[in-house]
Coordinates of C-alpha atoms and ligand atoms in Angstrom, one line a residue:
Chain A
M632 CA 82.5 -25.1 6.1
T633 CA 86.1 -25.2 7.2
G634 CA 88.6 -22.5 6.2
P635 CA 87.7 -19.4 4.3
Q636 CA 86.8 -19.9 0.6
A637 CA 88.6 -17.6 -1.9
T638 CA 86.3 -15.0 -3.4
R639 CA 86.7 -14.6 -7.2
G640 CA 88.3 -11.4 -8.1
F641 CA 88.8 -10.1 -4.5
V642 CA 92.3 -8.8 -3.9
G643 CA 91.6 -6.4 -0.9
R644 CA 93.3 -3.2 -0.3
P645 CA 97.1 -3.0 -0.5
R646 CA 98.4 -4.0 2.9
V647 CA 101.5 -4.6 4.9
H648 CA 101.1 -7.3 7.6
D649 CA 100.7 -5.6 10.9
P650 CA 101.4 -7.8 13.9
G651 CA 99.4 -5.5 16.0
L652 CA 96.2 -6.3 14.1
P653 CA 94.2 -9.3 15.4
P654 CA 92.7 -11.6 12.8
G655 CA 89.7 -10.3 10.9
Q656 CA 90.4 -6.7 12.0
Y657 CA 91.2 -3.6 10.0
D658 CA 92.8 -0.3 10.9
A659 CA 90.1 2.4 11.3
R660 CA 92.9 5.1 11.3
D661 CA 91.3 8.5 12.1
D662 CA 87.9 7.1 12.5
W663 CA 86.5 6.3 16.0
P664 CA 83.1 4.7 15.2
V665 CA 80.3 4.9 17.8
L666 CA 78.4 1.7 18.3
S667 CA 75.8 1.6 21.1
A668 CA 72.3 0.3 21.0
E669 CA 70.8 2.8 23.4
V670 CA 70.2 6.5 23.7
T671 CA 73.3 8.4 24.8
P672 CA 72.6 9.5 28.4
A673 CA 73.2 13.1 29.5
L674 CA 75.2 12.4 32.6
S675 CA 77.1 15.1 34.5
T676 CA 80.1 14.3 36.7
G677 CA 78.0 15.6 39.7
D678 CA 75.5 12.8 39.0
W679 CA 78.1 10.1 38.5
T680 CA 78.9 7.6 41.1
F681 CA 80.7 4.2 41.0
R682 CA 79.7 1.3 43.2
V683 CA 81.6 -2.0 43.7
D684 CA 79.6 -4.7 45.5
G685 CA 78.7 -8.4 45.4
L686 CA 81.2 -10.8 46.9
V687 CA 83.3 -8.2 48.7
A688 CA 84.1 -7.6 52.3
E689 CA 83.1 -3.9 52.1
P690 CA 80.9 -2.7 49.3
R691 CA 81.6 0.9 48.4
T692 CA 80.3 3.8 46.3
W693 CA 82.6 6.6 45.1
T694 CA 81.5 10.0 44.0
W695 CA 83.2 11.7 41.0
D696 CA 85.5 13.8 43.3
E697 CA 86.4 10.8 45.4
A698 CA 87.3 8.9 42.3
Q699 CA 89.4 11.8 40.9
A700 CA 91.4 11.8 44.1
L701 CA 92.5 8.2 43.6
P702 CA 96.0 7.5 42.1
A703 CA 95.6 8.0 38.4
S704 CA 97.1 5.9 35.7
A705 CA 97.0 5.8 31.9
Y706 CA 96.6 3.3 29.1
E707 CA 98.4 3.9 25.9
G708 CA 97.8 1.3 23.2
D709 CA 95.3 -0.3 20.9
I710 CA 91.6 -1.2 21.0
H711 CA 89.7 -3.7 18.9
C712 CA 86.0 -3.6 18.2
V713 CA 84.0 -6.8 17.3
T714 CA 82.5 -5.0 14.3
T715 CA 86.1 -5.5 12.8
W716 CA 87.8 -2.1 13.3
S717 CA 90.8 -1.6 15.4
K718 CA 92.4 1.7 16.5
F719 CA 96.1 2.0 17.3
G720 CA 97.8 4.2 19.9
M721 CA 94.8 5.3 21.9
R722 CA 95.5 7.3 25.1
F723 CA 93.1 7.0 28.0
G724 CA 93.5 8.4 31.5
G725 CA 91.7 7.1 34.6
V726 CA 92.1 4.9 37.7
S727 CA 93.1 1.2 37.6
L728 CA 90.4 -1.2 38.7
D729 CA 92.9 -2.7 41.1
V730 CA 92.6 0.5 43.2
F731 CA 88.8 0.1 43.5
L732 CA 89.0 -3.6 44.1
D733 CA 91.7 -3.4 46.7
A734 CA 89.4 -1.0 48.7
V735 CA 86.5 -3.4 48.8
R736 CA 88.5 -6.5 49.5
P737 CA 87.1 -9.2 47.1
D738 CA 86.0 -12.5 48.7
P739 CA 88.2 -15.4 47.6
S740 CA 85.1 -17.1 46.1
A741 CA 84.7 -14.3 43.5
T742 CA 85.5 -15.4 40.0
H743 CA 83.6 -13.0 37.7
V744 CA 82.3 -9.5 37.5
V745 CA 79.3 -7.9 35.9
A746 CA 79.8 -4.2 34.8
Y747 CA 76.8 -2.0 35.0
S748 CA 76.1 1.1 32.9
Y749 CA 73.7 3.9 33.8
T750 CA 71.6 2.9 30.8
G751 CA 71.1 -0.6 32.2
Y752 CA 73.7 -2.1 29.8
T753 CA 75.7 -4.9 31.4
T754 CA 78.7 -7.0 30.4
N755 CA 80.4 -9.9 32.1
L756 CA 84.1 -10.5 32.6
P757 CA 86.3 -13.0 34.4
L758 CA 87.8 -11.3 37.5
A759 CA 91.3 -12.2 36.2
D760 CA 90.7 -10.1 33.1
V761 CA 90.1 -6.9 35.1
T762 CA 92.9 -7.2 37.7
G763 CA 96.7 -7.0 37.5
G764 CA 96.8 -3.7 35.8
R765 CA 94.6 -4.8 32.8
A766 CA 91.5 -2.7 33.4
W767 CA 90.7 0.9 34.2
V768 CA 87.8 3.3 34.9
A769 CA 88.6 5.8 32.2
F770 CA 87.7 9.5 32.5
R771 CA 89.8 11.0 29.8
H772 CA 90.8 10.4 26.2
E773 CA 93.8 12.2 24.7
D774 CA 93.9 14.6 27.7
A775 CA 90.3 15.7 27.2
P776 CA 87.2 14.6 29.1
L777 CA 85.8 11.4 27.6
P778 CA 83.0 12.5 25.1
S779 CA 79.5 11.3 26.2
E780 CA 79.0 9.3 23.0
H781 CA 82.1 7.3 23.9
G782 CA 80.9 6.7 27.4
G783 CA 81.7 9.9 29.2
P784 CA 82.0 10.9 32.0
A785 CA 83.4 7.4 32.8
R786 CA 83.7 4.1 31.0
L787 CA 85.2 0.8 31.7
L788 CA 88.4 0.1 29.7
V789 CA 89.6 -3.5 29.2
P790 CA 91.7 -3.0 26.1
H791 CA 92.8 -6.6 25.7
L792 CA 89.2 -7.8 25.0
Y793 CA 86.8 -6.7 22.3
F794 CA 85.5 -3.2 23.1
W795 CA 81.9 -4.1 23.9
K796 CA 83.4 -5.3 27.2
S797 CA 84.5 -1.8 28.0
A798 CA 81.1 -0.7 29.2
K799 CA 80.2 3.0 28.6
W800 CA 78.6 5.2 31.3
L801 CA 80.0 2.8 33.9
T802 CA 78.3 3.1 37.3
G803 CA 78.9 -0.3 39.0
L804 CA 80.7 -3.5 39.2
R805 CA 79.4 -6.6 40.9
L806 CA 81.6 -9.5 42.0
L807 CA 80.1 -13.0 41.5
D808 CA 81.2 -16.6 42.0
H809 CA 79.8 -17.6 38.6
D810 CA 79.7 -16.2 35.0
E811 CA 76.5 -14.2 34.2
P812 CA 76.0 -13.2 30.6
G813 CA 75.5 -9.5 30.0
F814 CA 73.6 -7.6 27.4
W815 CA 75.4 -8.5 24.2
E816 CA 76.3 -11.9 25.6
Q817 CA 72.6 -12.7 25.9
N818 CA 72.3 -11.5 22.3
G819 CA 74.7 -14.1 21.0
Y820 CA 78.1 -12.6 21.6
H821 CA 81.0 -14.5 23.1
A822 CA 81.3 -14.7 26.9
R823 CA 85.0 -13.6 27.0
G824 CA 85.7 -11.8 23.7
N825 CA 89.5 -12.2 23.1
P826 CA 90.3 -10.5 19.8
W827 CA 93.4 -12.6 19.2
E828 CA 91.3 -15.8 19.2
E829 CA 88.4 -14.1 17.3
Q830 CA 86.0 -14.8 20.1
R831 CA 83.2 -12.8 18.5
Y832 CA 80.0 -14.9 18.9
A833 CA 79.0 -17.7 21.2
G834 CA 80.4 -20.9 19.8
D835 CA 83.6 -19.3 18.4
Chain B
M261 CA 70.7 10.3 40.7
Q262 CA 70.4 7.9 43.6
V263 CA 72.5 4.8 43.7
T264 CA 71.2 2.0 45.9
D265 CA 73.1 1.5 49.0
R266 CA 72.1 -2.0 49.9
A267 CA 75.2 -3.9 50.6
T268 CA 74.6 -6.9 48.4
G269 CA 71.1 -6.1 47.0
P270 CA 70.7 -5.8 43.3
F271 CA 71.9 -2.7 41.6
D272 CA 69.0 -0.8 39.9
P273 CA 70.0 1.1 36.9
P274 CA 68.0 4.3 36.4
T275 CA 66.6 2.9 33.2
A276 CA 65.7 -0.7 32.3
F277 CA 67.3 -0.6 28.9
A278 CA 69.1 -3.9 29.2
V279 CA 66.0 -6.0 28.7
P280 CA 67.0 -9.2 26.9
G281 CA 66.8 -9.0 23.1
R282 CA 63.6 -9.5 21.3
I283 CA 64.5 -13.1 20.5
A284 CA 67.1 -15.6 21.6
V285 CA 69.8 -15.9 19.0
S286 CA 70.7 -19.3 17.8
N287 CA 74.4 -19.4 18.7
R288 CA 75.2 -22.5 16.8
A289 CA 73.9 -21.0 13.5
A290 CA 75.6 -17.7 14.1
A291 CA 79.0 -19.5 14.5
V292 CA 79.0 -21.1 11.1
W293 CA 80.2 -19.5 7.9
Q294 CA 77.9 -20.4 5.0
R295 CA 78.4 -20.1 1.3
A296 CA 76.1 -17.4 -0.3
V297 CA 75.8 -17.3 -4.1
L298 CA 75.0 -14.0 -5.8
T299 CA 71.8 -14.5 -7.9
E300 CA 70.8 -11.0 -8.7
V301 CA 71.9 -7.4 -8.4
R302 CA 69.3 -4.6 -8.4
R303 CA 70.2 -0.9 -8.6
E304 CA 68.4 1.2 -6.0
T305 CA 70.2 4.6 -6.4
P306 CA 73.3 5.7 -8.3
T307 CA 75.5 4.5 -5.4
V308 CA 73.3 1.8 -3.7
S309 CA 72.5 -1.6 -5.0
T310 CA 70.6 -4.6 -3.6
F311 CA 72.4 -8.0 -3.7
R312 CA 70.3 -11.1 -3.6
F313 CA 72.0 -14.3 -2.5
A314 CA 71.0 -18.0 -2.4
V315 CA 71.9 -19.4 1.0
P316 CA 70.4 -22.9 1.0
G317 CA 71.2 -23.5 4.7
W318 CA 69.9 -20.1 5.9
Q319 CA 67.8 -20.9 9.0
G320 CA 65.8 -17.7 8.9
H321 CA 66.0 -14.4 10.7
L322 CA 63.8 -11.7 12.2
A323 CA 63.3 -8.3 10.5
G324 CA 66.0 -6.0 11.7
Q325 CA 68.8 -8.5 12.3
H326 CA 72.2 -8.3 10.5
L327 CA 74.9 -10.7 9.4
M328 CA 78.6 -10.7 8.9
L329 CA 79.9 -11.0 5.3
R330 CA 83.4 -12.2 4.5
L331 CA 85.5 -11.9 1.4
T332 CA 88.8 -13.9 1.0
A333 CA 91.7 -13.1 -1.3
A334 CA 93.8 -15.7 -3.0
D335 CA 96.6 -15.2 -0.4
G336 CA 94.2 -15.9 2.4
Y337 CA 93.6 -12.3 3.5
T338 CA 90.0 -11.8 4.6
A339 CA 87.8 -8.7 5.0
Q340 CA 84.6 -8.9 6.9
R341 CA 81.8 -6.4 7.5
H342 CA 78.4 -6.3 9.1
Y343 CA 75.3 -5.8 6.8
S344 CA 71.7 -5.6 7.7
L345 CA 69.2 -8.0 6.1
A346 CA 67.0 -6.2 3.7
S347 CA 64.7 -9.2 2.9
P348 CA 61.8 -10.2 5.1
P349 CA 62.2 -13.3 7.2
D350 CA 60.4 -15.8 5.0
D351 CA 62.3 -15.4 1.7
S352 CA 63.2 -19.0 2.1
G353 CA 66.7 -19.9 1.0
H354 CA 67.4 -16.4 -0.1
I355 CA 68.6 -13.2 1.6
E356 CA 69.1 -9.7 0.3
L357 CA 71.6 -7.1 1.4
T358 CA 71.5 -3.4 0.3
L359 CA 74.9 -1.8 0.2
A360 CA 76.0 1.8 -0.3
H361 CA 79.2 2.0 -2.3
A362 CA 81.6 3.6 0.2
E363 CA 84.3 5.6 -1.6
G364 CA 87.5 3.5 -1.4
G365 CA 85.5 0.9 0.5
E366 CA 87.1 -2.5 0.5
V367 CA 84.0 -4.7 0.8
S368 CA 81.3 -2.5 -0.7
G369 CA 83.7 -1.6 -3.5
H370 CA 84.3 -5.2 -4.4
L371 CA 80.6 -6.1 -4.4
H372 CA 79.7 -3.0 -6.5
T373 CA 82.5 -3.2 -9.0
V374 CA 83.8 -6.7 -9.2
A375 CA 81.2 -9.2 -8.1
R376 CA 78.8 -10.7 -10.6
V377 CA 76.0 -13.2 -10.6
G378 CA 77.3 -16.7 -9.8
D379 CA 80.1 -15.5 -7.4
A380 CA 80.1 -16.9 -3.9
V381 CA 80.9 -15.0 -0.7
E382 CA 80.6 -16.2 2.9
V383 CA 78.1 -15.1 5.5
R384 CA 77.4 -15.9 9.2
G385 CA 74.3 -15.0 11.1
P386 CA 71.7 -13.8 11.8
L387 CA 73.3 -11.8 14.5
S388 CA 71.9 -9.8 17.5
G389 CA 68.3 -10.2 18.6
F390 CA 68.2 -6.7 20.0
F391 CA 67.3 -4.7 16.9
A392 CA 64.9 -7.4 15.7
W393 CA 61.2 -6.8 15.3
P394 CA 59.0 -9.9 15.4
G395 CA 55.9 -7.9 14.4
D396 CA 54.4 -8.0 17.8
R397 CA 54.4 -4.3 19.0
P398 CA 53.6 -1.0 17.2
A399 CA 56.7 0.0 15.4
L400 CA 58.0 3.5 14.8
L401 CA 60.9 3.4 12.4
L402 CA 63.4 6.2 11.7
G403 CA 66.1 5.7 9.2
A404 CA 68.6 7.7 7.2
G405 CA 70.6 6.7 4.1
S406 CA 71.4 3.0 4.2
G407 CA 70.0 2.9 7.7
V408 CA 66.6 2.3 6.1
V409 CA 67.8 -1.3 5.2
P410 CA 66.8 -3.2 8.4
L411 CA 63.6 -1.0 8.6
M412 CA 62.6 -2.1 5.1
S413 CA 62.8 -5.7 6.2
M414 CA 60.3 -4.8 8.9
V415 CA 58.0 -3.0 6.4
R416 CA 58.1 -6.0 4.1
H417 CA 57.4 -8.4 7.0
H418 CA 54.5 -6.2 8.0
R419 CA 53.1 -6.2 4.5
S420 CA 53.6 -9.9 3.6
H421 CA 51.8 -11.0 6.8
R422 CA 49.1 -8.2 6.6
L423 CA 49.9 -7.4 10.2
A424 CA 47.3 -5.2 12.0
V425 CA 49.8 -3.8 14.5
P426 CA 50.6 -0.1 13.6
L427 CA 53.9 0.6 11.7
R428 CA 55.2 4.0 10.6
L429 CA 58.4 4.7 8.7
F430 CA 60.3 8.0 8.4
V431 CA 63.2 7.9 6.0
S432 CA 65.6 10.7 5.4
A433 CA 67.7 11.1 2.2
R434 CA 69.4 13.9 0.5
T435 CA 67.4 13.9 -2.7
R436 CA 64.7 11.7 -4.3
E437 CA 67.4 10.1 -6.4
D438 CA 69.3 9.1 -3.2
L439 CA 66.2 7.6 -1.6
I440 CA 66.7 3.8 -1.3
Y441 CA 63.6 1.8 -2.2
A442 CA 61.8 5.0 -3.3
G443 CA 59.4 3.0 -5.5
A444 CA 58.5 0.6 -2.7
Y445 CA 57.0 2.8 -0.1
G446 CA 53.3 3.0 0.7
E447 CA 51.2 5.0 3.1
E448 CA 53.2 3.8 6.1
T449 CA 56.2 5.9 4.9
T450 CA 57.1 9.6 5.1
P451 CA 60.2 10.4 3.1
V452 CA 62.1 13.5 4.3
L453 CA 64.5 15.1 1.8
T454 CA 67.2 17.3 3.0
R455 CA 68.5 18.8 -0.3
E456 CA 65.3 19.2 -2.3
G457 CA 61.6 19.5 -1.7
E458 CA 61.2 20.3 2.0
R459 CA 65.0 20.8 2.3
R460 CA 65.3 20.0 6.0
R461 CA 66.2 17.3 8.4
L462 CA 63.7 15.1 10.2
A463 CA 62.1 17.4 12.8
P464 CA 59.8 17.0 15.8
D465 CA 56.8 18.2 13.8
H466 CA 57.2 15.3 11.4
L467 CA 56.9 12.9 14.3
A468 CA 54.5 14.8 16.5
P469 CA 51.3 13.2 14.9
C470 CA 52.6 9.8 16.1
F471 CA 52.5 11.0 19.7
G472 CA 49.0 12.5 20.0
V473 CA 46.3 11.4 22.4
G474 CA 45.5 7.7 22.0
A475 CA 48.7 7.1 20.0
P476 CA 50.1 3.5 20.1
A477 CA 52.8 2.6 22.6
W478 CA 55.6 2.5 20.1
E479 CA 58.7 0.4 20.0
A480 CA 61.1 2.8 18.3
Y481 CA 63.9 1.6 15.9
V482 CA 66.5 4.2 14.8
C483 CA 69.1 3.3 12.2
G484 CA 71.8 5.2 10.3
S485 CA 75.0 7.1 10.9
N486 CA 75.9 8.0 14.5
A487 CA 75.0 11.7 13.8
F488 CA 71.5 10.7 12.6
A489 CA 71.1 8.2 15.5
E490 CA 71.9 10.9 18.1
H491 CA 69.6 13.5 16.5
A492 CA 66.7 11.1 16.0
S493 CA 66.9 9.4 19.4
R494 CA 67.1 12.8 21.2
M495 CA 64.0 14.0 19.3
L496 CA 62.1 10.8 20.3
V497 CA 63.0 11.3 24.0
D498 CA 61.8 14.9 23.8
L499 CA 58.5 13.8 22.3
G500 CA 58.0 11.5 25.3
Q501 CA 59.2 8.1 23.9
P502 CA 60.7 6.1 26.9
V503 CA 64.4 5.5 26.5
E504 CA 64.1 1.9 27.2
R505 CA 61.8 1.5 24.2
I506 CA 64.3 3.0 21.7
R507 CA 66.5 0.6 19.9
I508 CA 69.4 2.0 17.9
E509 CA 71.6 0.5 15.2
R510 CA 74.6 2.6 14.3
F511 CA 76.5 1.8 11.1
G512 CA 79.7 3.2 12.6
Ligands
LIG963 C1 75.3 -3.6 12.4 C2 75.7 -2.9 11.1 C3 74.9 -3.0 10.0 C4 75.3 -2.4 8.8 N1 74.5 -2.5 7.7 C5 74.8 -1.9 6.5 C6 73.9 -2.0 5.4 O1 72.8 -2.6 5.5 N2 74.3 -1.4 4.3 C7 75.5 -0.7 4.2 O2 75.7 -0.2 3.1 N3 76.3 -0.6 5.2 C8 76.0 -1.2 6.4 N4 76.9 -1.2 7.5 C9 78.2 -0.6 7.3 C10 79.2 -1.6 6.7 O3 79.4 -2.6 7.7 C11 80.5 -1.1 6.2 O4 81.1 -0.3 7.2 C12 80.5 -0.3 4.9 O5 79.9 -1.1 3.8 C13 81.9 0.1 4.5 O6 82.7 -1.0 4.3 P1 83.8 -1.1 3.2 O7 84.6 -2.3 3.4 O8 83.1 -0.9 1.8 O9 84.6 0.2 3.4 P2 86.0 0.3 4.3 O10 87.1 -0.3 3.5 O11 85.7 -0.2 5.7 O12 86.2 1.9 4.3 C14 85.2 2.8 4.9 C15 85.7 4.2 4.6 O13 87.0 4.4 5.2 C16 87.9 4.7 4.2 N5 89.1 3.9 4.5 C17 89.3 3.1 5.6 N6 90.5 2.5 5.6 C18 91.1 2.9 4.5 C19 92.4 2.6 3.9 N7 93.3 1.8 4.5 N8 92.7 3.2 2.7 C20 91.8 4.0 2.1 N9 90.6 4.3 2.6 C21 90.3 3.8 3.8 C22 87.3 4.4 2.9 O14 87.7 5.3 1.9 C23 85.8 4.4 3.1 O15 85.3 5.7 2.8 C24 76.5 -1.7 8.7 C25 77.3 -1.6 9.8 C26 77.0 -2.2 11.0 C27 77.9 -2.1 12.2

């Protein structure tokens, strides 16, 4: 089937075209749905560590306190979930991934990363999507600690891609010279997940 | 918690949750929008109905999987939402969805109040092999509200194939009137009513008999609102269910 086929009698909700809304998305407004397939881990900041390894000159593990001491930066903007809701004007605080990556000195052969969660959840990203000020390790939401059901104490934040790429309960990043599908990608989701191109499922 | 310090050795997560899905998803099939013609509407509760569709090109699914449904307005505006498949895998050429009528809901509202038999919508899927149950391992199913939908597909699959593998369903609803598929449950099911009868939430003592000596090694499936998913999954962990054998589908 080619383009969408009109549904008899469907008018949809009254709407103004919002240029900030990618195709197929709707504004969740005050709602922040929780979508994770696993049990929410009870993880204290004292237990949390973050490791960056793989194709790097110097693999490294940061403790919570060490990560908090790094230069902080914030993201203020929108997020888009593949289950079709978007949320405008979110505020997250954390540390740019550039800071962590600079410290480990990526090998020139590195092209992709796999993000690891404490639960074993993984997701893959092109290195270019998590460098240049486009990705963070987020510790805070709206000036409060990130709630555990949203990935606290720390989640990856890659707001320009669908939100399943922003792995909750982040604990590691591995640099690779090839793309390696993560959890949802092995379950049929798109390798990159650009909301503006509606890259929802493999084959989109 | 100990993080491995091997320079380039594999990172070992404390749990092995990220096992691959139960099945490989057919990517090509999931990428294609298909026409689905409404053939029947059955009322389940005052606010929930089952919608049966003919989808001639449907290539099958496993119990527990969901799909994406799309509605398109005359001006090209589209609304799409995820819905679990209620029908068992082998209902050839037909699928069933069970939708709660969300107040002010754009998609569920259209299907409940405007759609009629003969109308066409578009679907793509099945999606996600993770929450799927092929019928191979003992299944402990916990659902609340419309979260029972993918679990009912599992119960129907279990019945139609007379599977010997153990299956238990606990389903929570406010009242008997709100209980989806109320007339369809058998001995495998324990309904828990929160506003009449027992008047309480699903509790550890409901589940405890499933965890006695010699109990099956369950694969647990939890489905419902986020609040229910958090409550039910924590209860399972406390009863000794390994976290890597708890699969959760949250409806948002
Ligand atoms: C994997 C998965 C499987 C699912 N399976 C099922 C299933 O089997 N059965 C089922 O019933 N549901 C299921 N859901 C939920 C389903 O996808 C929809 O979220 C649900 O049907 C509501 O969609 P809607 O378009 O009717 O409501 P929406 O239009 O999305 O509105 C949802 C709520 O928000 C309010 N709202 C949001 N925006 C506005 C606005 N601009 N103006 C006014 N009000 C607004 C509405 O009043 C309503 O109460 C599933 C979800 C997931 C993720």
